[in-house]
mmCIF file of C-alpha atoms in Angstrom:
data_model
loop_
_atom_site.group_PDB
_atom_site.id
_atom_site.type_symbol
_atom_site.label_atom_id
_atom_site.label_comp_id
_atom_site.label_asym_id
_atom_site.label_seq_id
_atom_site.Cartn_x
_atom_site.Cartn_y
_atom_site.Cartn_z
ATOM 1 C CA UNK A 1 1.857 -112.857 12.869
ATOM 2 C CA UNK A 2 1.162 -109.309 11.877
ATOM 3 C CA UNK A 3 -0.985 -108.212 8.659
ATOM 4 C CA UNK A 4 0.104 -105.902 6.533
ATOM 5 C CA UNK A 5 -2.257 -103.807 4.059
ATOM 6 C CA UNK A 6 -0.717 -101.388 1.567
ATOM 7 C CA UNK A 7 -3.368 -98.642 -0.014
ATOM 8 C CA UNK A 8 -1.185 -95.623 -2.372
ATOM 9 C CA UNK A 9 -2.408 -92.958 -3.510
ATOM 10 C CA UNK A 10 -1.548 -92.555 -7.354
ATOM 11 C CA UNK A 11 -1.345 -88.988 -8.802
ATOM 12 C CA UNK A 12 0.808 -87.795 -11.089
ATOM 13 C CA UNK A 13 3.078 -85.664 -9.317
ATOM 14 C CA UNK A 14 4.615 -84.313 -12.682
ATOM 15 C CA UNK A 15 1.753 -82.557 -13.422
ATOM 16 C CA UNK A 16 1.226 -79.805 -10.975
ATOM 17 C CA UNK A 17 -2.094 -78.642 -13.131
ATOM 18 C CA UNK A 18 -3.855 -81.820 -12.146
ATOM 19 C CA UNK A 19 -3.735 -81.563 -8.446
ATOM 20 C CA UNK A 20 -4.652 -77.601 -8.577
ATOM 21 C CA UNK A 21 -7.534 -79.160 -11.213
ATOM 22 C CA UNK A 22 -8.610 -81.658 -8.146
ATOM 23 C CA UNK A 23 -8.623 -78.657 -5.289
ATOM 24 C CA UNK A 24 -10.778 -76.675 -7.684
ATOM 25 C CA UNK A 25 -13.055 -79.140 -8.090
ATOM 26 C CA UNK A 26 -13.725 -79.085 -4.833
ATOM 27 C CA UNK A 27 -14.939 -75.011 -5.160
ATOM 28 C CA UNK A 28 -11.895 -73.994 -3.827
ATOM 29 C CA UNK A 29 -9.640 -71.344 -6.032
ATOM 30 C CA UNK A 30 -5.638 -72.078 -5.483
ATOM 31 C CA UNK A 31 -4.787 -68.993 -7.086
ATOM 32 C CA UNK A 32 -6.391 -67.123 -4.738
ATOM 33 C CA UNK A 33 -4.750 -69.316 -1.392
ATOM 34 C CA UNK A 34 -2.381 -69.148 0.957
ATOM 35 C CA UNK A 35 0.584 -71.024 1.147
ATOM 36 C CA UNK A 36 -1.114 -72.958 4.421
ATOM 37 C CA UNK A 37 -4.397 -72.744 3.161
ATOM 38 C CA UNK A 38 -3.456 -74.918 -0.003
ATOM 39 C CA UNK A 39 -1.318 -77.585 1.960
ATOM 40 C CA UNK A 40 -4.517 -78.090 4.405
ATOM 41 C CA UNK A 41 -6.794 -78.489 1.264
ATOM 42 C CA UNK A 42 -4.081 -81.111 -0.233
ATOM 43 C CA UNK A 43 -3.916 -82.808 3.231
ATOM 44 C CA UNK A 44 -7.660 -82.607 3.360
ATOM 45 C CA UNK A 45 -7.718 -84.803 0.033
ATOM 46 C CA UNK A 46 -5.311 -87.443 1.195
ATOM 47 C CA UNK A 47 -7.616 -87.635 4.221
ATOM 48 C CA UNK A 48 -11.060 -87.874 2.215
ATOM 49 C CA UNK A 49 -9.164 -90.518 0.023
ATOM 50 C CA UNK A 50 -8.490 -92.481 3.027
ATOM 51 C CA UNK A 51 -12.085 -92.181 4.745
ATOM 52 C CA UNK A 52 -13.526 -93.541 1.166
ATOM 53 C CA UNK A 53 -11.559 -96.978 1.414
ATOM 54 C CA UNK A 54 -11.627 -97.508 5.012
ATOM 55 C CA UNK A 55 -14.577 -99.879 4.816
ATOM 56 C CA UNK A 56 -12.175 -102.090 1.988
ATOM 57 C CA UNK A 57 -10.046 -102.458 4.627
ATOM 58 C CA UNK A 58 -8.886 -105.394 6.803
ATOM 59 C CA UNK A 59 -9.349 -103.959 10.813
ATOM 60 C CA UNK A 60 -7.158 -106.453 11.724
ATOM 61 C CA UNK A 61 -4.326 -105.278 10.001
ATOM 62 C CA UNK A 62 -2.112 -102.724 9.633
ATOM 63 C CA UNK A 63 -2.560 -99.736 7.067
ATOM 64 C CA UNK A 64 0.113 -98.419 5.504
ATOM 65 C CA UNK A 65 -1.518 -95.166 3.585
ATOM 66 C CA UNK A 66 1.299 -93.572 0.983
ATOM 67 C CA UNK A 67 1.386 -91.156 -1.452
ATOM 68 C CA UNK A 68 3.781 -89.757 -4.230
ATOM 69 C CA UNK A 69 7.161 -87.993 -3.910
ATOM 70 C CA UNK A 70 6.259 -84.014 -3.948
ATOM 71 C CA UNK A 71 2.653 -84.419 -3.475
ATOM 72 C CA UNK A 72 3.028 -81.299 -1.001
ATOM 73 C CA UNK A 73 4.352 -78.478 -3.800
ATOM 74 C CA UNK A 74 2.855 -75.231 -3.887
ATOM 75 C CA UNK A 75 0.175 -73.985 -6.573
ATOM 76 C CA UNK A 76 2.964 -74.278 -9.674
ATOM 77 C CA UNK A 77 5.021 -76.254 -8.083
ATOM 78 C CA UNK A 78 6.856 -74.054 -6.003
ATOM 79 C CA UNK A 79 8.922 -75.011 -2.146
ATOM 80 C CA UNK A 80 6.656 -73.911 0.879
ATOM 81 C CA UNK A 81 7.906 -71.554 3.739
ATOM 82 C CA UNK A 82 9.803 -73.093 6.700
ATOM 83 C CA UNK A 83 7.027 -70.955 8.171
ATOM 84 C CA UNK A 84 3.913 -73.376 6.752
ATOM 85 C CA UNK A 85 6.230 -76.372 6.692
ATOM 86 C CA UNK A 86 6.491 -75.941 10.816
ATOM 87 C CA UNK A 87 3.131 -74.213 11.138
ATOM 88 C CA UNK A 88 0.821 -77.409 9.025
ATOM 89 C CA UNK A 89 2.429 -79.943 11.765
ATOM 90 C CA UNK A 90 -0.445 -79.883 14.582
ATOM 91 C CA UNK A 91 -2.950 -80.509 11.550
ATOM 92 C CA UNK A 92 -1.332 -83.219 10.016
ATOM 93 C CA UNK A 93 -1.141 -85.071 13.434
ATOM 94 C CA UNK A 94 -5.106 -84.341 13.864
ATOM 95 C CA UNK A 95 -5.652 -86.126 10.613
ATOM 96 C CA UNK A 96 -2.781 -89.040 12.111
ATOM 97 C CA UNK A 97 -5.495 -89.075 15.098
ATOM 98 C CA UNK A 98 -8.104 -89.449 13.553
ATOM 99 C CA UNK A 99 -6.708 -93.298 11.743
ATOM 100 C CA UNK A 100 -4.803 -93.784 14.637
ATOM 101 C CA UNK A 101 -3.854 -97.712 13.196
ATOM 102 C CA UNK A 102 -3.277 -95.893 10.038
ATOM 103 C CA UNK A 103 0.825 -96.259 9.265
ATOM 104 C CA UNK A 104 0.623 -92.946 7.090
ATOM 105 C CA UNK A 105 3.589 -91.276 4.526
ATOM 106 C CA UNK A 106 1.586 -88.499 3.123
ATOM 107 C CA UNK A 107 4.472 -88.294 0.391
ATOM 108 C CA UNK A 108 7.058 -85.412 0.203
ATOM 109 C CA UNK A 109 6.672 -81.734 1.169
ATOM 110 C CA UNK A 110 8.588 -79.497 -1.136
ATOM 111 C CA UNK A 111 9.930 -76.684 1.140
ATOM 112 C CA UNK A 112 12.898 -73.841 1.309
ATOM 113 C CA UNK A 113 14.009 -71.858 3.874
ATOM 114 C CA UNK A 114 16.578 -68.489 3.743
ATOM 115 C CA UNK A 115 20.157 -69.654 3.597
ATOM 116 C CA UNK A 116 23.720 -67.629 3.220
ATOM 117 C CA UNK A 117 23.964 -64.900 0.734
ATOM 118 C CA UNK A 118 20.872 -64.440 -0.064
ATOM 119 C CA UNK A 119 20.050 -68.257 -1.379
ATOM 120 C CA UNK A 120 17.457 -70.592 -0.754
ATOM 121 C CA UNK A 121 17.986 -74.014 0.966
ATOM 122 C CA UNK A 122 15.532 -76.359 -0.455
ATOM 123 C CA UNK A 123 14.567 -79.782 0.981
ATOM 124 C CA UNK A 124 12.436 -82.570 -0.075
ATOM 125 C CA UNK A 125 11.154 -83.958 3.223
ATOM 126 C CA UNK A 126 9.275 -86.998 3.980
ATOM 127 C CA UNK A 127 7.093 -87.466 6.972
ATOM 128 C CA UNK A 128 5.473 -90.496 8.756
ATOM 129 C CA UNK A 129 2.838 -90.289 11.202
ATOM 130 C CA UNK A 130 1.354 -92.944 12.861
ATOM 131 C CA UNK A 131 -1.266 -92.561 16.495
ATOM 132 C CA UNK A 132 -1.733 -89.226 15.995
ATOM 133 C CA UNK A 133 2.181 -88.411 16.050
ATOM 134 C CA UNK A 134 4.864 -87.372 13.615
ATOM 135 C CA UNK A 135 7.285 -90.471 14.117
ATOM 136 C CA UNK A 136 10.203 -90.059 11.152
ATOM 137 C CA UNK A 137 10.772 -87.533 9.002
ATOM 138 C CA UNK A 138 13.464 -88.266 6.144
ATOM 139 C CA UNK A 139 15.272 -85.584 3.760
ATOM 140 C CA UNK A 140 16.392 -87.048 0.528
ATOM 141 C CA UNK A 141 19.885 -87.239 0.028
ATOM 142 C CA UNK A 142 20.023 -87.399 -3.612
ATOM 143 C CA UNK A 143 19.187 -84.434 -5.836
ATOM 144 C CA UNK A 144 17.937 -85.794 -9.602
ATOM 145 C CA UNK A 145 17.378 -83.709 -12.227
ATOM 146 C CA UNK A 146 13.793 -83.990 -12.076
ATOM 147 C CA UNK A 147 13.687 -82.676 -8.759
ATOM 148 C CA UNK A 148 12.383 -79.565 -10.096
ATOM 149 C CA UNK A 149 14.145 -76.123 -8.970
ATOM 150 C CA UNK A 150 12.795 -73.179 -9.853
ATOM 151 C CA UNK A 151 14.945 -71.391 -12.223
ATOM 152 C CA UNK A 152 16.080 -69.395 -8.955
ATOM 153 C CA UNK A 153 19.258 -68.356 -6.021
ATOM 154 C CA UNK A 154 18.427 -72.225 -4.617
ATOM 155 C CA UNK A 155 20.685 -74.501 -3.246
ATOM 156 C CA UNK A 156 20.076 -78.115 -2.569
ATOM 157 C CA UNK A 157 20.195 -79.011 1.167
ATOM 158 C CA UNK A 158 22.456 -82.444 0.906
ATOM 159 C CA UNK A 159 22.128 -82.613 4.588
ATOM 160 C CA UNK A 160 25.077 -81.409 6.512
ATOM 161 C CA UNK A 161 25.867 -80.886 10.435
ATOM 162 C CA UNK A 162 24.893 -77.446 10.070
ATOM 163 C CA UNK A 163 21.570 -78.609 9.024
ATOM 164 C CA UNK A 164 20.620 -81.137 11.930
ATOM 165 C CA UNK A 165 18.523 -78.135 13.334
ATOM 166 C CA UNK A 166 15.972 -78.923 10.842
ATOM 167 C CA UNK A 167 14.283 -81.551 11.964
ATOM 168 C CA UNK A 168 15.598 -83.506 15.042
ATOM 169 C CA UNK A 169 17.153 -87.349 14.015
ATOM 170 C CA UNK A 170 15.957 -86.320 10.357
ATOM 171 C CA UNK A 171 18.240 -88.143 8.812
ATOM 172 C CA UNK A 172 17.674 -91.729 10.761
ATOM 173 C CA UNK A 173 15.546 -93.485 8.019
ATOM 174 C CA UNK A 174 15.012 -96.288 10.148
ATOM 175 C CA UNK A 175 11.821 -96.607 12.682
ATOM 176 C CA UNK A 176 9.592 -98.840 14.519
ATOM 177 C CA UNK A 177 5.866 -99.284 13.920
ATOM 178 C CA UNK A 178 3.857 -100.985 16.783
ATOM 179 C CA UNK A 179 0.887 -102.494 15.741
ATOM 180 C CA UNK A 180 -1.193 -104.863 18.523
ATOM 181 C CA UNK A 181 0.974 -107.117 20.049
ATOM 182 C CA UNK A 182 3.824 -106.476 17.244
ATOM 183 C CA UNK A 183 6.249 -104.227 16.971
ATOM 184 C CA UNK A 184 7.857 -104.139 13.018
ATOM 185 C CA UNK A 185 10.831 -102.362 11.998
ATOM 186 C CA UNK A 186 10.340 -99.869 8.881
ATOM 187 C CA UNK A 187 12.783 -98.036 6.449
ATOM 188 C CA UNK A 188 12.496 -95.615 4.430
ATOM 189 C CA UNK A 189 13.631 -94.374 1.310
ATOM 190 C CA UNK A 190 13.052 -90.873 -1.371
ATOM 191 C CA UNK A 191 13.372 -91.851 -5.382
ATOM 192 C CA UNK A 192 16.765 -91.597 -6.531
ATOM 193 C CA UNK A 193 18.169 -92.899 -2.633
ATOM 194 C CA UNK A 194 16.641 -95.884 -3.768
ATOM 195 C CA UNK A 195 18.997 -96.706 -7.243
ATOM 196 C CA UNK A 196 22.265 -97.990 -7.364
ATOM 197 C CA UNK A 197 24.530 -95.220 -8.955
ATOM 198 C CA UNK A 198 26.962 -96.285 -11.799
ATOM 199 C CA UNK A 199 28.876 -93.198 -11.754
ATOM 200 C CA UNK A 200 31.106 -94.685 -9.158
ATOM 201 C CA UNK A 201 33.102 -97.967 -9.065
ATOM 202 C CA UNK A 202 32.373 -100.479 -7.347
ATOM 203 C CA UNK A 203 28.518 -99.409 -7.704
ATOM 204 C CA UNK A 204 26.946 -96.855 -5.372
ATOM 205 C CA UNK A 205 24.054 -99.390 -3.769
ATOM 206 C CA UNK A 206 20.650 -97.665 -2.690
ATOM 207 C CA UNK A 207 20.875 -95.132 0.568
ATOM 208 C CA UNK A 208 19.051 -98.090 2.965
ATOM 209 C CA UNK A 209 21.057 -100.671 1.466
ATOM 210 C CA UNK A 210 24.330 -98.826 2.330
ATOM 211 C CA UNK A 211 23.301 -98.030 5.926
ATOM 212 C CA UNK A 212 21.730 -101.002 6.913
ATOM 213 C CA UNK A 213 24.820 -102.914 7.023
ATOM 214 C CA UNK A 214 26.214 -100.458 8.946
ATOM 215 C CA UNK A 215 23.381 -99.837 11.272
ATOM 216 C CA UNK A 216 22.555 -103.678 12.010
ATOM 217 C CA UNK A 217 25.513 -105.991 11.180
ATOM 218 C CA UNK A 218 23.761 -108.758 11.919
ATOM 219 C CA UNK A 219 20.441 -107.543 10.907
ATOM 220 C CA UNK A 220 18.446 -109.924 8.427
ATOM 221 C CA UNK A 221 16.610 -106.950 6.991
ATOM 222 C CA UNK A 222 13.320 -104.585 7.635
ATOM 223 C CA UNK A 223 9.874 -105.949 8.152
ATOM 224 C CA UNK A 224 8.985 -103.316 5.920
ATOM 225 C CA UNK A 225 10.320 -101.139 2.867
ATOM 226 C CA UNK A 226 8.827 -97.923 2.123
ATOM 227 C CA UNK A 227 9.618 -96.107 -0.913
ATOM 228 C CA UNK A 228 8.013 -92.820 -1.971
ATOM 229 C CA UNK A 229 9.204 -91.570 -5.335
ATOM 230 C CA UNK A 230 8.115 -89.962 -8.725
ATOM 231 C CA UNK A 231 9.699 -91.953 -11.456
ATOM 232 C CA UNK A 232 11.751 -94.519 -9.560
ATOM 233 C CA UNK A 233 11.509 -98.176 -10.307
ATOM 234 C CA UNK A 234 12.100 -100.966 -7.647
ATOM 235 C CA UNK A 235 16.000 -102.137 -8.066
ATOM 236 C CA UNK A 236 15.705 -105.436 -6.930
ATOM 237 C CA UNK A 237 19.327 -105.336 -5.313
ATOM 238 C CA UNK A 238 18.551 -103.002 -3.405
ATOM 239 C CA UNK A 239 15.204 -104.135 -1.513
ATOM 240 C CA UNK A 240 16.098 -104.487 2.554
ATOM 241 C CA UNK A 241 13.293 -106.069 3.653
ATOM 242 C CA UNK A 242 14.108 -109.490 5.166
ATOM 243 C CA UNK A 243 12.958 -112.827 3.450
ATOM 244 C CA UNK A 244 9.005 -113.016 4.355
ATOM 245 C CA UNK A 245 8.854 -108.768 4.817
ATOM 246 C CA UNK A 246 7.631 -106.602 1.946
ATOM 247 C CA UNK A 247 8.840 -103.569 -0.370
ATOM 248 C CA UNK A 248 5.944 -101.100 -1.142
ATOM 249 C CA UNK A 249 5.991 -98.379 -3.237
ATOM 250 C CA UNK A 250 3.992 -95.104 -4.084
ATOM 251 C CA UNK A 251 5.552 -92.871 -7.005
ATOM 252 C CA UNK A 252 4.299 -89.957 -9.047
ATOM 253 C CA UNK A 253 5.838 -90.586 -12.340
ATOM 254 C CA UNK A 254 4.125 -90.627 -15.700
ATOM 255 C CA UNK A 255 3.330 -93.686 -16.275
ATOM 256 C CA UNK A 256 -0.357 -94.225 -14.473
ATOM 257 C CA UNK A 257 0.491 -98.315 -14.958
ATOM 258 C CA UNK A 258 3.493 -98.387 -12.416
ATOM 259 C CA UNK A 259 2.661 -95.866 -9.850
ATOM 260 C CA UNK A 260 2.335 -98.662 -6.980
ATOM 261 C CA UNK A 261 3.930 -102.291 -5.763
ATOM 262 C CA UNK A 262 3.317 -104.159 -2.804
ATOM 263 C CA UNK A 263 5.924 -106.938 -3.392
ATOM 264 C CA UNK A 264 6.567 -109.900 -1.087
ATOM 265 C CA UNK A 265 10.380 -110.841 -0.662
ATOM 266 C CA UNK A 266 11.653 -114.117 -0.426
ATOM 267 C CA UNK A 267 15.314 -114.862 0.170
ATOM 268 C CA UNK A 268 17.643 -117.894 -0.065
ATOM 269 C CA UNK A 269 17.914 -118.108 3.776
ATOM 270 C CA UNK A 270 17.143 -115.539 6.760
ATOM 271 C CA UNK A 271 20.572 -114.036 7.127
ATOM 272 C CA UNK A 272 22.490 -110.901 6.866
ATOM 273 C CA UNK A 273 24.755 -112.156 3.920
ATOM 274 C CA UNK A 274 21.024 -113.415 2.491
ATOM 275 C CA UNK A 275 19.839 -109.952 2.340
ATOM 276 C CA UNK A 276 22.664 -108.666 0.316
ATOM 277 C CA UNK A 277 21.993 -111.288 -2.716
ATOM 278 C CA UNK A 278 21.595 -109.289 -5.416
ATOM 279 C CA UNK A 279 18.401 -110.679 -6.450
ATOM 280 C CA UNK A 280 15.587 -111.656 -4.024
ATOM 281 C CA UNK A 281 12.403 -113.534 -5.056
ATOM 282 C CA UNK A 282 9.706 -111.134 -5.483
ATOM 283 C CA UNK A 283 6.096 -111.665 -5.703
ATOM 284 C CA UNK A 284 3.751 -108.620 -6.863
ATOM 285 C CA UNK A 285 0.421 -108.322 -5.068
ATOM 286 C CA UNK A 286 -2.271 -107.101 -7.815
ATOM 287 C CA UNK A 287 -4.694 -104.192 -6.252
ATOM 288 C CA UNK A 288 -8.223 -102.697 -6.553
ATOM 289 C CA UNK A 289 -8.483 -99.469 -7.904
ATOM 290 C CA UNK A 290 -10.791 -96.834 -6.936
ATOM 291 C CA UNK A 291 -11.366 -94.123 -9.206
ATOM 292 C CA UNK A 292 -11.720 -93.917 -13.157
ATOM 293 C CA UNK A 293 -8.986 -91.602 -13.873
ATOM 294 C CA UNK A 294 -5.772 -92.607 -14.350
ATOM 295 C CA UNK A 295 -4.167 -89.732 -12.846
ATOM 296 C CA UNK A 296 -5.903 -89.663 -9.771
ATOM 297 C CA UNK A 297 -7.514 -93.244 -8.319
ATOM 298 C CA UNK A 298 -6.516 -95.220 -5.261
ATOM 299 C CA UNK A 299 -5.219 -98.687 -5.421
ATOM 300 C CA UNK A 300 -6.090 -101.154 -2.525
ATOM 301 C CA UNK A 301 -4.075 -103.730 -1.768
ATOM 302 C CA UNK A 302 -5.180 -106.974 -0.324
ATOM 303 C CA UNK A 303 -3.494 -107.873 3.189
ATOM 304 C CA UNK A 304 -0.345 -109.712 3.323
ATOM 305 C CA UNK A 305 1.383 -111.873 6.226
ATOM 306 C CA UNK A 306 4.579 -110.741 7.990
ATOM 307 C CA UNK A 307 5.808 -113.827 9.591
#
């Protein structure tokens, strides 16, 4: 039976001073960087992160490394260039390589790209990489109102037809993560996808608990549920992992006391009507932090069974 260890990064997303205070720290000067430049630096910190807990870790088990919705912004928080967004790929895939068991969702990269007219498209991407190899990337579907456009000629990319040059099967949030012997089936999710909408009636569920239905009809749920965000709660009803999988979650909201969850999901019984109950049993693992500040630590959680 696989292993599963969750380890999230927890910044405050929010606050685009604090990450720009972390780089600088480091002697670097953001001000004075490039656009691909200051991604490799904030890449470069996810990785250090990483190498400082690796000896915490369980080898027999797999890693699953997350961090916050829009960890990637630029400086202020402004979009990156299709031009870095494309160009940063080989590195991030040399970091992959280098934790090649490492499951890794290095959060969100905040990007635009010229569109019609003389607007911006901007996208909120996430990107998983696991062996050295970008294996999912997911744009958000939902725009929030936290989702931070500059006061600007931007347009929210909602993901159309036109737009399935962007990233090829981008919008597949499904994948498969082979680990040993086992092979585990992910999804994953971007803040607001992840909340049932009461603006509609009956209730718009969660973006993976709409499409799994659809996907896998007789499908009893993921192995694992991955949800990067930056103020998004878990909704219980809308958790698709199967009874005995788990739900984890990185976000960069606020609050520095619900930034992560490893959960453990228990259903009623092992069966697609099971996983649409509304409420699944769900047990929170407790981590180990590392780091004093509250805005910047890393919590470790201990390894849970998949059966």
């Amino acid at each position: 039976m696989p292993k599963i260890q969750f380890v999230a990064y927890e910044i405050d997303t929010h606050n685009t001073a604090k990450l720009n205070a972390i780089l600088s720290a480091k002697g670097a000067d953001p001000s004075e960087m490039t656009e691909q430049e200051y991604f490799t630096l904030q890449a470069n910190e996810l990785r250090d992160r990483l190498r400082e807990v690796t000896p915490q870790l369980d080898s027999t088990a797999l890693t699953v490394f997350m961090a916050p919705e829009f960890y990637f912004k630029y400086q202020n928080g402004k979009p990156y260039s299709r031009t870095t967004f494309f160009n940063v790929g080989p590195y991030m895939e040399m970091i992959s390589e280098a934790f090649p068991e490492v499951l890794w969702v290095p959060g969100t990269v905040w990007w635009s790209e010229p569109a019609k007219q003389d607007t911006m498209t901007v996208h909120n991407t996430a990107l998983v990489y696991h062996h050295g190899k970008l294996i999912r990337s997911w744009q958000k579907e939902r725009l929030s109102t936290i989702d931070g456009l500059n006061a600007g000629p931007e347009v929210w990319d909602r993901w159309e037809l036109e737009h399935e040059r962007i990233l090829e099967a981008t919008q597949d949030p499904f994948f498969l993560a082979s680990h040993g012997m086992d092979t585990l089936h992910v999804g994953i999710e971007i803040c607001l996808d992840h909340r049932t909408l009461d603006r509609e009636s009956p209730p718009s569920y969660g973006v993976l608990r709409t499409l799994y239905p659809k996907n896998y009809p007789e499908g009893r749920g993921v192995d694992i549920h991955l949800l990067t965000a930056a103020g998004m709660p878990m909704y219980p009803e809308n958790v698709v992992a199967r009874s005995g999988g788990v739900f984890l979650r990185c976000d960069g909201g606020k609050d520095p006391e619900t930034r992560s969850s490893c959960v453990l999901v228990a259903r009623s019984g092992n069966t697609p009507d099971a996983l649409l109950e509304w409420a699944p049993i769900l047990t929170l693992g407790k981590p180990t932090w590392i780091g004093s500040d509250l805005d910047n630590r890393v919590a470790v959680y201990p390894p849970v069974t998949v059966p």
